[in-house]
mmCIF file of C-alpha atoms in Angstrom:
data_model
loop_
_atom_site.group_PDB
_atom_site.id
_atom_site.type_symbol
_atom_site.label_atom_id
_atom_site.label_comp_id
_atom_site.label_asym_id
_atom_site.label_seq_id
_atom_site.Cartn_x
_atom_site.Cartn_y
_atom_site.Cartn_z
ATOM 1 C CA MET A 4 -27.389 3.566 4.525
ATOM 2 C CA LYS A 5 -24.759 2.722 7.214
ATOM 3 C CA ARG A 6 -24.257 -0.792 5.905
ATOM 4 C CA LEU A 7 -23.732 0.577 2.388
ATOM 5 C CA TYR A 8 -21.142 2.994 3.550
ATOM 6 C CA HIS A 9 -19.187 0.297 5.524
ATOM 7 C CA LEU A 10 -19.220 -1.747 2.203
ATOM 8 C CA ARG A 11 -17.689 0.979 0.428
ATOM 9 C CA TRP A 12 -15.115 1.546 3.055
ATOM 10 C CA GLY A 13 -12.684 -1.185 1.724
ATOM 11 C CA ILE A 14 -12.568 0.527 -1.634
ATOM 12 C CA GLU A 15 -11.840 3.972 0.106
ATOM 13 C CA SER A 16 -8.948 2.470 2.102
ATOM 14 C CA SER A 17 -7.489 0.828 -1.007
ATOM 15 C CA PHE A 18 -7.448 4.098 -2.940
ATOM 16 C CA ARG A 19 -5.782 5.761 0.198
ATOM 17 C CA LYS A 20 -3.053 3.070 0.156
ATOM 18 C CA LEU A 21 -2.710 3.626 -3.589
ATOM 19 C CA LYS A 22 -2.256 7.325 -3.304
ATOM 20 C CA TYR A 23 -0.062 7.677 -0.083
ATOM 21 C CA ASP A 24 1.663 4.365 0.405
ATOM 22 C CA LEU A 25 2.626 3.848 -3.242
ATOM 23 C CA GLY A 26 3.007 7.507 -4.080
ATOM 24 C CA CYS A 27 0.342 7.999 -6.821
ATOM 25 C CA ILE A 28 -0.056 11.595 -6.135
ATOM 26 C CA GLN A 29 3.046 12.832 -7.561
ATOM 27 C CA PHE A 30 3.781 11.969 -11.125
ATOM 28 C CA HIS A 31 7.026 11.899 -13.286
ATOM 29 C CA SER A 32 5.313 13.466 -16.337
ATOM 30 C CA LYS A 33 2.935 16.135 -17.607
ATOM 31 C CA GLN A 34 1.539 14.409 -20.458
ATOM 32 C CA ASP A 35 -1.852 12.621 -20.027
ATOM 33 C CA ASP A 36 -0.712 9.380 -21.691
ATOM 34 C CA PHE A 37 2.480 9.020 -19.402
ATOM 35 C CA ILE A 38 0.386 9.830 -16.223
ATOM 36 C CA GLU A 39 -2.208 7.139 -17.136
ATOM 37 C CA MET A 40 0.612 4.778 -17.708
ATOM 38 C CA GLU A 41 2.091 5.545 -14.304
ATOM 39 C CA ILE A 42 -1.252 5.153 -12.641
ATOM 40 C CA TYR A 43 -1.651 1.653 -14.312
ATOM 41 C CA ALA A 44 1.853 0.741 -12.963
ATOM 42 C CA HIS A 45 0.806 1.801 -9.485
ATOM 43 C CA MET A 46 -2.154 -0.265 -9.750
ATOM 44 C CA ILE A 47 -0.108 -3.350 -10.869
ATOM 45 C CA MET A 48 2.250 -2.763 -7.723
ATOM 46 C CA PHE A 49 -0.661 -2.448 -5.495
ATOM 47 C CA ASN A 50 -2.138 -5.814 -6.732
ATOM 48 C CA THR A 51 1.303 -7.450 -6.449
ATOM 49 C CA VAL A 52 1.875 -6.187 -2.917
ATOM 50 C CA SER A 53 -1.712 -7.196 -1.784
ATOM 51 C CA GLN A 54 -1.279 -10.752 -3.376
ATOM 52 C CA ILE A 55 2.200 -11.159 -1.521
ATOM 53 C CA ASN A 56 0.657 -9.884 1.661
ATOM 54 C CA ALA A 57 -2.134 -12.518 1.460
ATOM 55 C CA GLN A 58 0.529 -15.366 1.221
ATOM 56 C CA ALA A 59 2.638 -14.000 4.113
ATOM 57 C CA TYR A 60 2.141 -15.519 7.663
ATOM 58 C CA VAL A 61 1.179 -13.217 10.432
ATOM 59 C CA PRO A 62 1.753 -14.833 13.773
ATOM 60 C CA GLN A 63 -1.383 -14.112 15.999
ATOM 61 C CA SER A 64 -0.382 -14.407 19.732
ATOM 62 C CA HIS A 65 -2.669 -14.261 22.544
ATOM 63 C CA CYS A 66 -2.670 -10.379 22.721
ATOM 64 C CA LYS A 67 -5.535 -7.750 22.992
ATOM 65 C CA TYR A 68 -5.603 -7.183 19.035
ATOM 66 C CA MET A 69 -5.374 -9.127 15.905
ATOM 67 C CA TYR A 70 -2.455 -8.101 13.698
ATOM 68 C CA ILE A 71 -2.121 -7.567 10.034
ATOM 69 C CA ILE A 72 0.896 -6.633 7.826
ATOM 70 C CA ASN A 73 1.998 -3.153 7.458
ATOM 71 C CA PHE A 74 1.258 -2.301 3.888
ATOM 72 C CA LYS A 75 3.658 0.629 3.461
ATOM 73 C CA MET A 76 6.641 -1.457 4.687
ATOM 74 C CA ALA A 77 5.547 -4.229 2.480
ATOM 75 C CA CYS A 78 5.496 -1.893 -0.482
ATOM 76 C CA ARG A 79 9.086 -0.836 0.270
ATOM 77 C CA ILE A 80 10.399 -4.483 0.740
ATOM 78 C CA ILE A 81 8.888 -5.654 -2.497
ATOM 79 C CA HIS A 82 9.958 -2.609 -4.430
ATOM 80 C CA LYS A 83 13.492 -3.287 -3.120
ATOM 81 C CA HIS A 84 13.428 -6.906 -4.293
ATOM 82 C CA TYR A 85 11.287 -6.385 -7.382
ATOM 83 C CA ASN A 86 14.302 -6.493 -9.890
ATOM 84 C CA CYS A 87 15.922 -9.489 -8.442
ATOM 85 C CA SER A 88 15.498 -12.759 -9.994
ATOM 86 C CA SER A 89 12.254 -14.446 -9.071
ATOM 87 C CA THR A 90 13.577 -17.541 -7.176
ATOM 88 C CA ASP A 91 11.686 -19.272 -4.488
ATOM 89 C CA ILE A 92 14.395 -18.504 -1.957
ATOM 90 C CA ILE A 93 14.102 -14.833 -2.481
ATOM 91 C CA PHE A 94 10.293 -15.039 -2.385
ATOM 92 C CA LEU A 95 10.421 -16.849 0.959
ATOM 93 C CA LYS A 96 12.924 -14.210 2.120
ATOM 94 C CA VAL A 97 10.569 -11.465 1.171
ATOM 95 C CA LEU A 98 7.596 -13.156 2.818
ATOM 96 C CA ARG A 99 9.690 -13.580 6.171
ATOM 97 C CA ARG A 100 10.754 -9.916 6.098
ATOM 98 C CA ILE A 101 7.221 -8.683 5.333
ATOM 99 C CA SER A 102 5.739 -10.717 8.318
ATOM 100 C CA ARG A 103 7.964 -8.880 10.710
ATOM 101 C CA TYR A 104 6.333 -5.587 10.251
ATOM 102 C CA THR A 105 2.846 -5.885 11.592
ATOM 103 C CA VAL A 106 0.290 -3.430 12.976
ATOM 104 C CA PRO A 107 -2.641 -4.142 15.210
ATOM 105 C CA ILE A 108 -6.213 -3.925 14.026
ATOM 106 C CA ARG A 109 -8.134 -1.569 16.547
ATOM 107 C CA PRO A 110 -11.800 -1.761 15.871
ATOM 108 C CA GLY A 111 -13.871 1.370 16.339
ATOM 109 C CA ARG A 112 -11.093 3.880 16.040
ATOM 110 C CA LYS A 113 -12.034 7.174 14.798
ATOM 111 C CA ASP A 114 -9.168 9.751 14.395
ATOM 112 C CA LYS A 115 -9.692 13.223 13.091
ATOM 113 C CA ARG A 116 -8.353 13.363 9.550
ATOM 114 C CA ASN A 117 -6.209 16.498 8.883
ATOM 115 C CA ILE A 118 -5.636 15.804 5.185
ATOM 116 C CA LYS A 119 -5.278 19.011 3.169
ATOM 117 C CA VAL A 120 -6.582 18.684 -0.412
ATOM 118 C CA LYS A 121 -3.582 19.118 -2.813
ATOM 119 C CA ALA A 122 -3.528 18.860 -6.626
ATOM 120 C CA PRO A 123 -1.261 16.149 -8.248
ATOM 121 C CA VAL A 124 2.166 17.763 -8.830
ATOM 122 C CA CYS A 125 4.659 16.603 -11.346
ATOM 123 C CA PHE A 126 8.270 16.071 -10.151
ATOM 124 C CA LEU A 127 9.516 18.798 -12.316
ATOM 125 C CA TYR A 128 7.814 21.414 -10.300
ATOM 126 C CA ARG A 129 8.567 20.168 -6.815
ATOM 127 C CA VAL A 130 10.913 22.198 -4.584
ATOM 128 C CA ALA A 131 13.905 20.092 -3.396
#
C-alpha cells in the first residue's frame, strides 16, 4: 500500500503545481465551456513548462543536496517570453534564465499542510 501511495505522489504533486503555480483555481469565466477551455490551456502550459525544464541545465555542485529547477519561476519566465518569436537565441536565453532558479531536493521532508479548502472563484467575484 505504501508503494502504491508513492507511485501516485507524482500525480498529486503535478496537480498541485497545476493549481497553485499556474493559477488554475481562479477562472476568468462562469460558463462551463470556457472554464473547460481554460483548464486545457493551463494543461498545455504545464506540459510546455515541464518539457522546457527537462531541457534546461541544472549545475550540480558538490553540495549536500541535489538541485532541481523552481517550477513557479520557470512558469513566470516562460509566460513572459511566450509571445516572443520562437528563435533559438530566445529559447537559449530562456533556458539560461530558468537554470538560475533552483531549489534543493530534501528527501524525507514532511511539513504540515495548512491548506484551507476553497471553491473555485471567478475573477468577477474577487475582492480587489
